[in-house]
Coordinates of C-alpha atoms and ligand atoms in Angstrom, one line a residue:
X174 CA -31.1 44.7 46.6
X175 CA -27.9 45.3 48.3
X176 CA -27.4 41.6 48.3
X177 CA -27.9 41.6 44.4
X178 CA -25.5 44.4 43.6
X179 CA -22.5 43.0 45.9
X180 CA -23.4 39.4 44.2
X181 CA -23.2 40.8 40.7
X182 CA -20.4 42.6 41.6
X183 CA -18.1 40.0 42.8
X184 CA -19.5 38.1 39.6
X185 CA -18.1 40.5 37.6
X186 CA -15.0 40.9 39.4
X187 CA -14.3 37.0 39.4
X188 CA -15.4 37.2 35.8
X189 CA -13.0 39.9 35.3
X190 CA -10.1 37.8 36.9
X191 CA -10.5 35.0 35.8
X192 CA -10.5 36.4 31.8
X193 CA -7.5 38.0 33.1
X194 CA -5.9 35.3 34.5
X195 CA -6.8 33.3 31.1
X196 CA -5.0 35.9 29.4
X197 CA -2.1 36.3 31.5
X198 CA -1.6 32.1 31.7
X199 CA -2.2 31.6 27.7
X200 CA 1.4 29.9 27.0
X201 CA 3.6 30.6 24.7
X202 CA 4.2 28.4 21.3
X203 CA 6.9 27.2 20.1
X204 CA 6.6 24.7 17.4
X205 CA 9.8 22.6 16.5
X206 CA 9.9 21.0 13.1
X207 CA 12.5 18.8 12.1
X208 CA 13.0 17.7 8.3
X209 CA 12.8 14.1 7.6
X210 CA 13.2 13.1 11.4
X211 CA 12.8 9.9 11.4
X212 CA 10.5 8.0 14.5
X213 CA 13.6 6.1 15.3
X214 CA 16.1 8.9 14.6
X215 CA 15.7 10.0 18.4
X216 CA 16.6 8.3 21.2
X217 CA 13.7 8.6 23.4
X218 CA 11.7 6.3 20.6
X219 CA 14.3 3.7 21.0
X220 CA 17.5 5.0 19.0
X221 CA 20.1 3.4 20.8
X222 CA 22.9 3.8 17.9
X223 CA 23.1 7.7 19.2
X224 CA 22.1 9.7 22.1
X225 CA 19.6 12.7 21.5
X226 CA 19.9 14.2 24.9
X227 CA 18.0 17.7 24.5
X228 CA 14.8 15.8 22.9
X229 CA 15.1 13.2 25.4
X230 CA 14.7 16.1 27.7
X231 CA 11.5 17.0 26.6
X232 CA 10.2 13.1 26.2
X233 CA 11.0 13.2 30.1
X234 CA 9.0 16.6 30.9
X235 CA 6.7 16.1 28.1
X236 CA 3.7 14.3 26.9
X237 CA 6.0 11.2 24.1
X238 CA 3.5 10.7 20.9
X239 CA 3.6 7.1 19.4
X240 CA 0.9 7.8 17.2
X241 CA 1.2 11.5 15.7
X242 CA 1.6 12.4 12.2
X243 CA 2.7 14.5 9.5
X244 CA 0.1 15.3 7.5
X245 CA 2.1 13.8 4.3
X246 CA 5.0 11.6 3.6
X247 CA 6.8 14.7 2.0
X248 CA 7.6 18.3 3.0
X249 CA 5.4 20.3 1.1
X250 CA 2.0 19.1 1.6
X251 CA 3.0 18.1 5.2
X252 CA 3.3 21.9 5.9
X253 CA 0.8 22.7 4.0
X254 CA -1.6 21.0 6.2
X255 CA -0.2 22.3 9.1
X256 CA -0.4 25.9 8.4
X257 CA -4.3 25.8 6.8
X258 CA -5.7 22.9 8.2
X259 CA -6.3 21.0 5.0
X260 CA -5.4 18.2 4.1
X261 CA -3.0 18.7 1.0
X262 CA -4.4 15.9 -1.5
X263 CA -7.8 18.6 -1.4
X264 CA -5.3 21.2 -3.8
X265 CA -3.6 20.6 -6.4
X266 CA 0.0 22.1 -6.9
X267 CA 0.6 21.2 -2.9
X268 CA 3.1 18.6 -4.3
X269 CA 7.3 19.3 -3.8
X270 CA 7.6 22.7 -4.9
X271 CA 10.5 24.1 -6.8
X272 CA 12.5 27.0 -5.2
X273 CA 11.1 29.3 -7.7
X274 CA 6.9 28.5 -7.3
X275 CA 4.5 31.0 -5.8
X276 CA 2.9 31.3 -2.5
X277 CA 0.6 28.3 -2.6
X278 CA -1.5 29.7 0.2
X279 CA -4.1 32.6 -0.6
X280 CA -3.2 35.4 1.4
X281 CA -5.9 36.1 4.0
X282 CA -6.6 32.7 4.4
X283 CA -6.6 31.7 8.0
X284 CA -4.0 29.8 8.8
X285 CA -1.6 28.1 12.2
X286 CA -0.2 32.1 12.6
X287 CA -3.0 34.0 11.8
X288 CA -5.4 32.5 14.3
X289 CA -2.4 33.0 16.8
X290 CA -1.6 36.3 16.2
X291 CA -5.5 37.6 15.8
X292 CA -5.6 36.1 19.8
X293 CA -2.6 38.5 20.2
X294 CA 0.2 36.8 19.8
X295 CA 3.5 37.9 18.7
X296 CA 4.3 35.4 15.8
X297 CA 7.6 34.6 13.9
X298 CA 8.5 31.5 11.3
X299 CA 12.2 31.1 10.9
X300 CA 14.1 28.5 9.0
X301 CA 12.5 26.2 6.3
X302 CA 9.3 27.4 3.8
X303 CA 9.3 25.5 0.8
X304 CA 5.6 27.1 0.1
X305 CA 6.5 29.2 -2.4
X306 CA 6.2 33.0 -2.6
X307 CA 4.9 35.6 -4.6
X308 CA 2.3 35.3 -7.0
X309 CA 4.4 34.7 -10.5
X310 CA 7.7 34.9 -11.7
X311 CA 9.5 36.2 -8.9
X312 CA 12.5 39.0 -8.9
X313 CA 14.6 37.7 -6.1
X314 CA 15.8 41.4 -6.1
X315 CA 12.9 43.3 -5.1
X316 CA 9.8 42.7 -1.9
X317 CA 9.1 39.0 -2.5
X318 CA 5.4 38.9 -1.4
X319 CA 3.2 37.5 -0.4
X320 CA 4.6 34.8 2.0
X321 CA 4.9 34.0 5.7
X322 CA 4.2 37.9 6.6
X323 CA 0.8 37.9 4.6
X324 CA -0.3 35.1 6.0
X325 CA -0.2 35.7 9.6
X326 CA 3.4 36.1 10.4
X327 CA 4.8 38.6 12.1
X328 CA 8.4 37.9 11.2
X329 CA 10.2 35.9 8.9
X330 CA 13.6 34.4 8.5
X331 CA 13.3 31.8 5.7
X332 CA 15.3 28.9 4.0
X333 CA 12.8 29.5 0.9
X334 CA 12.7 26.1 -0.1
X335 CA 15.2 23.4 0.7
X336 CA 18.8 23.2 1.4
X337 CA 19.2 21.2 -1.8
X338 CA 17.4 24.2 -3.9
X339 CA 18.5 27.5 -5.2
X340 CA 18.4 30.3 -4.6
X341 CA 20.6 29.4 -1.9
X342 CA 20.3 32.6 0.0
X343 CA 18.3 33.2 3.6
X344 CA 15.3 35.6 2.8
X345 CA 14.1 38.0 5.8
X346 CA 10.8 39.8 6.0
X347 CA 10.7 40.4 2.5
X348 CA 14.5 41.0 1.5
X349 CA 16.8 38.3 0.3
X350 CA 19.5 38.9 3.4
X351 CA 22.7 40.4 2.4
X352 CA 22.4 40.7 -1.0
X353 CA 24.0 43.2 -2.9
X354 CA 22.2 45.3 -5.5
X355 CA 25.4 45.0 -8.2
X356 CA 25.1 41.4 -8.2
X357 CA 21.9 40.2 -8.7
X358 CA 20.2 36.6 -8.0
X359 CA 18.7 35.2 -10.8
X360 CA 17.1 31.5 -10.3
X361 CA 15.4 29.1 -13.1
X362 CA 14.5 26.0 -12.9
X363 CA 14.3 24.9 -16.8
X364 CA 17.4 26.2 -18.1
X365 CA 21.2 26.9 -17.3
X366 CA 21.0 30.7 -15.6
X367 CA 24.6 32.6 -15.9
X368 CA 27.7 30.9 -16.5
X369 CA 28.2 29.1 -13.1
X370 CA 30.0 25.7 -12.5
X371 CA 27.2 22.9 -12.3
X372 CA 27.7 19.5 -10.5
X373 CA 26.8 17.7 -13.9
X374 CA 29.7 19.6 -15.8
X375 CA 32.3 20.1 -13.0
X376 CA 32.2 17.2 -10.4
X377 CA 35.4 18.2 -9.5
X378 CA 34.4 21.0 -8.3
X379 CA 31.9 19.0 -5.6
X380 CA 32.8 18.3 -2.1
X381 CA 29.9 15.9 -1.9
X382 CA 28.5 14.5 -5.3
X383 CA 25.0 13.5 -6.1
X384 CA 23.7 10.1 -6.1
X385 CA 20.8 10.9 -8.1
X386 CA 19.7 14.4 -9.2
X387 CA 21.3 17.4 -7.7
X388 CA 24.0 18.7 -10.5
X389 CA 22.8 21.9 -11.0
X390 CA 24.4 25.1 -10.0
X391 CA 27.1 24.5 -7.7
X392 CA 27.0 26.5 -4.5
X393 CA 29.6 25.9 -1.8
X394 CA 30.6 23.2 -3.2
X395 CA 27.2 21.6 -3.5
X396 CA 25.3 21.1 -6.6
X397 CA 21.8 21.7 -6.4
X398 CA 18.4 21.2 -8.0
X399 CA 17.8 24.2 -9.9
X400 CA 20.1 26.6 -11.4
X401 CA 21.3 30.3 -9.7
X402 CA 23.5 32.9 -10.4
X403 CA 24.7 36.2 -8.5
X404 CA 24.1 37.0 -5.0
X405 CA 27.6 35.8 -4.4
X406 CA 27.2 37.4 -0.9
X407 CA 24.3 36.4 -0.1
X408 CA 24.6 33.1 -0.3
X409 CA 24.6 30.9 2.7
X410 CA 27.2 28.3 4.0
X411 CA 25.7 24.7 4.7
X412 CA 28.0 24.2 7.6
X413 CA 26.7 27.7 9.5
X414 CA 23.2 27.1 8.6
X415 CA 21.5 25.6 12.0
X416 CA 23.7 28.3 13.8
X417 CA 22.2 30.6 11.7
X418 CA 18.7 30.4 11.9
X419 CA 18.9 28.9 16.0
X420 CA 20.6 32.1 16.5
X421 CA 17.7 33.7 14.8
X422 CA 15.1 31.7 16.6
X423 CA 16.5 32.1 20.3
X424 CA 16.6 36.2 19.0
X425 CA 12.5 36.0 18.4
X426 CA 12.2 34.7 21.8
X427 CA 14.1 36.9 23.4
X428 CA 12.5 40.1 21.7
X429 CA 8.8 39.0 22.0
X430 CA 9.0 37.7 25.6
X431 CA 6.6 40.5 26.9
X432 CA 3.6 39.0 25.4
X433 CA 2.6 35.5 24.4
X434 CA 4.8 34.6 20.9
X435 CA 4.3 31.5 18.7
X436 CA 7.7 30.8 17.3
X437 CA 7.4 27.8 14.1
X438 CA 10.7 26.8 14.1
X439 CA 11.3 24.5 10.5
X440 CA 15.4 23.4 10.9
X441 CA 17.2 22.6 7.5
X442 CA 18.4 19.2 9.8
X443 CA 18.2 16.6 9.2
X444 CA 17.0 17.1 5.2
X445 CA 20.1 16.8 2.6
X446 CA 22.4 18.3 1.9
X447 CA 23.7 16.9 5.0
X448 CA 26.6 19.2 6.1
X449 CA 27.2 19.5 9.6
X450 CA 29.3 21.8 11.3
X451 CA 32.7 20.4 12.2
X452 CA 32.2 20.4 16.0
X453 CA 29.3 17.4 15.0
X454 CA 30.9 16.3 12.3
X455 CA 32.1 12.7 12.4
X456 CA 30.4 12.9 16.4
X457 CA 27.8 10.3 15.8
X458 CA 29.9 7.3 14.2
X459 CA 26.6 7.0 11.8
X460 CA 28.0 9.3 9.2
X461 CA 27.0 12.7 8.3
X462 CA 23.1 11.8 9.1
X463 CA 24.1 10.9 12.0
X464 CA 26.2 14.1 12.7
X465 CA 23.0 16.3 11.6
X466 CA 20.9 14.7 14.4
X467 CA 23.0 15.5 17.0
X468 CA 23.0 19.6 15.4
X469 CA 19.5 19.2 14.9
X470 CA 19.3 18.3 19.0
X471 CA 21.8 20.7 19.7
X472 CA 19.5 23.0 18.3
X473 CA 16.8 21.9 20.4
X474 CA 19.0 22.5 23.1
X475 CA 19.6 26.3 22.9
X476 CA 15.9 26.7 22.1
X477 CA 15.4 25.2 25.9
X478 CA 18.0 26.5 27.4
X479 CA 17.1 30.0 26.0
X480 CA 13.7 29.4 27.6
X481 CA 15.0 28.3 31.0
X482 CA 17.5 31.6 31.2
X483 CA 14.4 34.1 30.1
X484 CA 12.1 32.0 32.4
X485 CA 9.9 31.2 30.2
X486 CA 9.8 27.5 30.5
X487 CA 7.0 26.6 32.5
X488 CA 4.7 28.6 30.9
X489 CA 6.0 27.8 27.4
X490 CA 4.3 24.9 25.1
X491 CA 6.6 23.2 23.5
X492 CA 5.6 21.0 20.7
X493 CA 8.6 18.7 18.6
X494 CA 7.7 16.9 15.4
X495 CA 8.9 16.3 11.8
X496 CA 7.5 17.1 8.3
X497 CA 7.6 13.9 7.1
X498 CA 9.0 9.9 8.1
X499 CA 13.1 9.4 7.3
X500 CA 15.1 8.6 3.8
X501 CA 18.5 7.4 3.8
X502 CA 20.0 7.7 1.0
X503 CA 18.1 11.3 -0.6
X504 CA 20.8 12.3 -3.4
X505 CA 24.4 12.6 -2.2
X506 CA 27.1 10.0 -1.3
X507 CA 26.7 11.3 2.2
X508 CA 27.6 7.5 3.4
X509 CA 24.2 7.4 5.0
X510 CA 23.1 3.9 3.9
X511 CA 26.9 2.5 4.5
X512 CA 27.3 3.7 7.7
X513 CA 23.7 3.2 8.9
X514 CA 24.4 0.0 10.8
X515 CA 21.7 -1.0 13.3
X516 CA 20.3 1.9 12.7
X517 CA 16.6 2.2 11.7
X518 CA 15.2 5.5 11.3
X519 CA 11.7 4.7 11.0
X520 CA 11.5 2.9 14.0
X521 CA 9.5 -0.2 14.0
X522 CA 7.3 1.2 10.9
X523 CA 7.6 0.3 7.6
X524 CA 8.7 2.7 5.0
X525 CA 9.8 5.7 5.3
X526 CA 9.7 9.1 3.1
X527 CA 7.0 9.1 0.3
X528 CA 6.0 6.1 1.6
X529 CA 2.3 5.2 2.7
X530 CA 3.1 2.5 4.8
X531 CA 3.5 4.0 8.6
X532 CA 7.3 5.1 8.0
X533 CA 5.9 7.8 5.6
X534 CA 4.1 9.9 8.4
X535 CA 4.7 8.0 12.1
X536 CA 7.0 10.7 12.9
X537 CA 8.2 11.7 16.4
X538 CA 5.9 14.2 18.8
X539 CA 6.5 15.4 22.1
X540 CA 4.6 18.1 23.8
X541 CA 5.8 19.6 26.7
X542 CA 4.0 22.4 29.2
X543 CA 5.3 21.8 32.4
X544 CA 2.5 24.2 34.0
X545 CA -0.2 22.2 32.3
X546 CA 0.9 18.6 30.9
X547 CA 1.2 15.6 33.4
X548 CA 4.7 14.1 31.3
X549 CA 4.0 10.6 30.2
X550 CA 3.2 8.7 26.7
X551 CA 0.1 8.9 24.8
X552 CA -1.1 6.4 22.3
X553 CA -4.0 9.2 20.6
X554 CA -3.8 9.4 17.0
X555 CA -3.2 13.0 16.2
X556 CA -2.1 14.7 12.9
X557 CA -0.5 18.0 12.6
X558 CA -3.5 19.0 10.3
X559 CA -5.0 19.7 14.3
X560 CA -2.8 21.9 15.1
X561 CA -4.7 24.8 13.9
X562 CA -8.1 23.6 15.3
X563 CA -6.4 22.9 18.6
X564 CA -4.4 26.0 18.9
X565 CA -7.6 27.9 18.3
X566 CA -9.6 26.2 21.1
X567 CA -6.2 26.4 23.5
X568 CA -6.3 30.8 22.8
X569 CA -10.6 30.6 22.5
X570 CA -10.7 32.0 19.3
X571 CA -13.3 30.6 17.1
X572 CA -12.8 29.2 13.9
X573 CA -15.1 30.0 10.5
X574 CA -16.9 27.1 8.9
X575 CA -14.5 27.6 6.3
X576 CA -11.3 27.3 8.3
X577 CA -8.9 24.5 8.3
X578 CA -11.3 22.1 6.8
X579 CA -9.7 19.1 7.9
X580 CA -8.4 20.5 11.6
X581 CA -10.2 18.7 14.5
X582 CA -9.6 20.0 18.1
X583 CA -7.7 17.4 19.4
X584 CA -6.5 20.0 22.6
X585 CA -7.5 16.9 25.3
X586 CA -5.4 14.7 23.4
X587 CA -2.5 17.2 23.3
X588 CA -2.0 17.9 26.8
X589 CA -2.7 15.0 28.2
X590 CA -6.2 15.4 29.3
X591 CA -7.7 12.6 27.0
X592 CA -6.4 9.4 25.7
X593 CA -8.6 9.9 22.7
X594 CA -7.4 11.9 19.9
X595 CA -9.1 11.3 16.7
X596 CA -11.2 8.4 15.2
X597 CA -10.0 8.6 11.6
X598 CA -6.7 10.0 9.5
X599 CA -6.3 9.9 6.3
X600 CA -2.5 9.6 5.6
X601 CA -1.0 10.8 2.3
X602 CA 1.8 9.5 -0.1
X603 CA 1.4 9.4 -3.9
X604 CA -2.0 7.2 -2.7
X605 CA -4.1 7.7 0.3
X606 CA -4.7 5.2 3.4
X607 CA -7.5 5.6 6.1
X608 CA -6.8 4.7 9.6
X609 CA -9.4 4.0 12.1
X610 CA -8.5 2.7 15.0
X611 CA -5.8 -0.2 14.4
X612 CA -7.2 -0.7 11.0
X613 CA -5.3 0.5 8.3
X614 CA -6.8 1.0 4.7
X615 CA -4.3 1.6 1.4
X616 CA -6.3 2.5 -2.1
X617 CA -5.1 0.9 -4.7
X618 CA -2.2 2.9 -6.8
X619 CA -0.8 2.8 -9.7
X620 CA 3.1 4.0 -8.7
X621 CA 5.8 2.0 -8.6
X622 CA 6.2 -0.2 -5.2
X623 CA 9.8 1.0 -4.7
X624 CA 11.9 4.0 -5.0
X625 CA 14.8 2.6 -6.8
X626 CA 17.1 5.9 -5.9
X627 CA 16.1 6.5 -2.3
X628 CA 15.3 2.1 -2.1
X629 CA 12.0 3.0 -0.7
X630 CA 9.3 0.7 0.1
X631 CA 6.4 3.3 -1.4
X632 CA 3.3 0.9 -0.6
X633 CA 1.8 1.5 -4.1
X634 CA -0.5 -1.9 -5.1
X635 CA -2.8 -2.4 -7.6
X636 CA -5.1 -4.5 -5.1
X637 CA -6.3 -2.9 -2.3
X638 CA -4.4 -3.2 1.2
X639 CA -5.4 -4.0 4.9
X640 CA -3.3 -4.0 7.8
X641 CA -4.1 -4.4 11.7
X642 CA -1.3 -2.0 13.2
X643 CA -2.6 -3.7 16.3
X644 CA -1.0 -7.2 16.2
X645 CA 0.8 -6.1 12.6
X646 CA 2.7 -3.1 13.6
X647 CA 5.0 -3.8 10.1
X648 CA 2.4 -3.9 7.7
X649 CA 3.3 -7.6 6.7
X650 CA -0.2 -8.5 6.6
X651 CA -2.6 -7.5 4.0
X652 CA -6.2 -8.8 4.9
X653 CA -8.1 -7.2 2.7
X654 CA -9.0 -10.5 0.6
X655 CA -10.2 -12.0 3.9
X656 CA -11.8 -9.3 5.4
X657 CA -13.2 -7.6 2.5
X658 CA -16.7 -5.8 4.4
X659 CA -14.1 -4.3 6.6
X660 CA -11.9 -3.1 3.3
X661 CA -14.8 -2.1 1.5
X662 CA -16.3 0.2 4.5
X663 CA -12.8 2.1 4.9
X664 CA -12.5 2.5 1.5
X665 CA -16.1 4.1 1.4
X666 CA -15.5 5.9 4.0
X667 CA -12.1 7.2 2.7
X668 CA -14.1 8.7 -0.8
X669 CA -16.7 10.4 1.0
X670 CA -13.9 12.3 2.7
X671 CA -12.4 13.4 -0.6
X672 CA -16.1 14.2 -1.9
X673 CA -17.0 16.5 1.4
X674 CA -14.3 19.1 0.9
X675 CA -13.8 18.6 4.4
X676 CA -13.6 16.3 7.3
X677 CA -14.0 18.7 10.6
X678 CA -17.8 18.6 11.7
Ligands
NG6_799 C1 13.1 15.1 -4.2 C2 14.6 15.2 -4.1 C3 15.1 15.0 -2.7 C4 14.4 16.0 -1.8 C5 12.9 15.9 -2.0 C6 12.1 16.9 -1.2 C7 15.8 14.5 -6.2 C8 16.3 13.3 -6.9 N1 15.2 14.2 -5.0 O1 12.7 15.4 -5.4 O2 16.4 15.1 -2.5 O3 14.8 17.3 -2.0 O4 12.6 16.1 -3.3 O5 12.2 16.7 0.2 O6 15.9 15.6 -6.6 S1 11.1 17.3 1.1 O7 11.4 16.9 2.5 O8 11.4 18.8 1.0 O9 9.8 16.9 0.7
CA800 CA1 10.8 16.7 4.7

């Protein structure tokens, strides 16, 4: 008897420790997210035209990706996979949202942050939405909700949509930052708001001037897509912006350290405008994208170096990535295709931004957890669309059948326990591809092949396409009139995904 209660009693007391030690060792999150990072923008995937040192840094303490993706070959869609768990193509109105749309995500839904912070984490999003918020026309002088803080967030300091979209004004919690009541913001995107200068009518006006697009309302000398007027203070300055929101991001950290905090940090870099400060500017010899990469990793820097001084490193998971593959040339004369040189931002992938070939998604990923994750490379395909499945299975929280539809727990995969991640992806552009394995299935499209402005190769065909990434990493190949039973199976395959509503078992 004696024997029964002392053995159920240590039971309980290991039981008890144990949970508690789970608890107390639950890392924290802090999610970097480029914009339009290319795979061979950095120099740990090969970049030798510049030197990334602070990524580098996590590529050597870190688990190095060479098969993770953004969910989509453009920003919007790409985070809005990441933060439900769906993939994108399932909703309409999840294409590139104007500065002025609403939410896009149902409040209440479960999502990346809200899983996170019902395990009791502390969570924060700072730096770029491009969601939308509210739920209709929106009075950029009043609450804007919903957004991030109804949706699982904590705290918010947001670009709301791009750099190269009005309102060009940070918004916090759910304040525009700064702005003063006598001066109102007022933002449209179908007609002229105000009487302010725009790019089209006053190029002189322009320090850098469109190359397609992008001469609207003229803020620091930058036209934009989309007309603004007022908020004169409020509005932000392009060269102070990844100063502004690091700043903002190494302050989350430093608040929430007592308990476990997920911190999604979205930088503006390396999405146009490109307007580095002047210490990087002219620092990379590639021109002002070149300039912005080496912010965007000085960024990266303080982020780590704000973890090493609080001591929070080792128990800190670190994940880097980008929204979407790289673009050159994205609508300014920012010399980015003149100066590009060797360059080659996607790597060895073809494509690139709203492009299905690889170059659309392949982006960079490095994980690091130097208390859990052996560093090395890992060839698992993994999309972010598995973040929210895996960060759920990393804090034990359980997920509703309804949950992030398309999310599979790929946790092995991320730290290093597995070298398998998932079996199938389906990658989107303005037409879907299924990978399995190697293989590599397009659906016939109608689009154009090329983006003529941004001199994209799109992968849009009429006739069905088939690559082997294995011995055709460059998608110069298509076999799909030889191997047709292998086409037809992927492309069967790939429709009874879009019929299921969902792909996670
Ligand atoms: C395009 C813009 C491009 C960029 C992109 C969104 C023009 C001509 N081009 O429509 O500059 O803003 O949208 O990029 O306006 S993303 O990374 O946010 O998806
Ligand atoms: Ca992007």
């Amino acid at each position: 008897m004696q024997h029964r209660i002392f053995a159920s009693l240590s039971a309980s007391l290991i039981l008890a420790f144990t949970s508690g030690l789970a608890a107390q060792s639950r890392p924290n999150i802090v999610l970097i997210y480029a914009d339009d990072l290319g795979y061979g923008d950095v120099s740990c995937y090969g970049a030798t035209s510049l030197k990334t040192p602070n990524i580098d840094r996590l590529a050597e303490q870190g688990l190095r990706f060479t098969d993770a993706h953004g969910a989509a070959a453009t920003c919007t869609p790409s985070r809005y996979a990441l933060l439900t768990g769906e993939y994108a193509w399932r909703r309409k109105g999840t294409g590139i949202l104007p500065g002025d749309a609403r939410l896009i995500i149902e409040p209440g839904r479960t999502t990346m942050a809200s899983v996170l912070k019902d395990a009791g984490y502390a969570t924060g999003v700072v730096g770029k939405w491009h969601l939308g918020l509210g739920s209709g026309a929106l009075d950029w002088n009043r609450e804007l909700r919903p957004g991030p803080l109804e949706l699982g967030f904590d705290y918010c300091f947001l670009i709301p949509a791009t750099g190269d979209r009005v309102p060009c004004v940070y918004v916090e919690n759910h304040r525009v930052v700064g702005l003063d009541p006598r001066d109102p913001v007022r933002v449209s995107y179908a007609a002229p708001v105000g009487d302010e200068p725009t790019g089209k009518n006053n190029p002189e006006l322009l320090k850098i001037r469109p190359s397609h697009g992008h001469d609207q309302t003229i803020v620091n000398g930058i036209s934009r897509i989309g007309y603004m007027s007022g908020g004169k203070a409020a509005r932000w300055v392009d060269e102070d912006m990844a100063d502004t929101i690091a700043a903002k991001a190494v302050a989350f950290i430093e608040q929430r350290k007592a308990r476990p905090f997920f911190l999604y940090f979205a930088t503006h870099d390396i999405h146009v405008p490109r307007v580095p400060h002047p210490r990087f500017s002219g620092r990379s010899g590639l021109g002002p994208r070149g300039d912005v990469i080496l912010q965007f990793d000085a960024c990266v820097g303080r982020i780590l170096n704000t973890l090493d001084r609080l001591g929070l490193a080792e128990n800190t998971l670190v994940i880097l990535s980008s929204d979407n593959g790289p673009v050159v040339d994205d609508g300014y004369r920012d010399e980015a295709a003149t100066r590009l040189g060797d360059h080659r931002p996607a790597g060895p992938w073809r494509g690139g931004k709203y492009s299905i070939f690889e170059g659309g998604t392949r982006v960079p990923m490095l994980v690091r957890w130097p208390r859990r994750v052996r560093p090395g490379t890992s060839r698992a395909l993994v999309c972010q669309v598995d973040f929210l499945a895996s960060f759920a299975a990393l804090v034990e929280r359980k997920l509703a059948p309804e949950d992030g539809p398309d999310s599979l727990d790929v946790l092995p995969a991320l730290l290093g326990d597995s070298r398998n991640g998932r079996e199938e992806l389906v990658e989107q552009a303005s037409t879907l591809a299924l990978r399995r394995g190697d293989w590599k299935y397009i659906e016939p499209g109608k689009g154009a092949k090329r983006n003529a402005a941004t001199n994209t190769e799109l992968g849009n065909d009429s006739r069905p396409q088939l690559y082997n990434l294995g011995d055709d990493p460059a998608e110069a190949r298509n076999l799909a009139a030889d191997r047709s039973p292998e086409a037809e199976d992927l492309d069967e395959r790939l429709q009874a995904i879009r019929r299921s509503g969902r792909s996670r078992p």
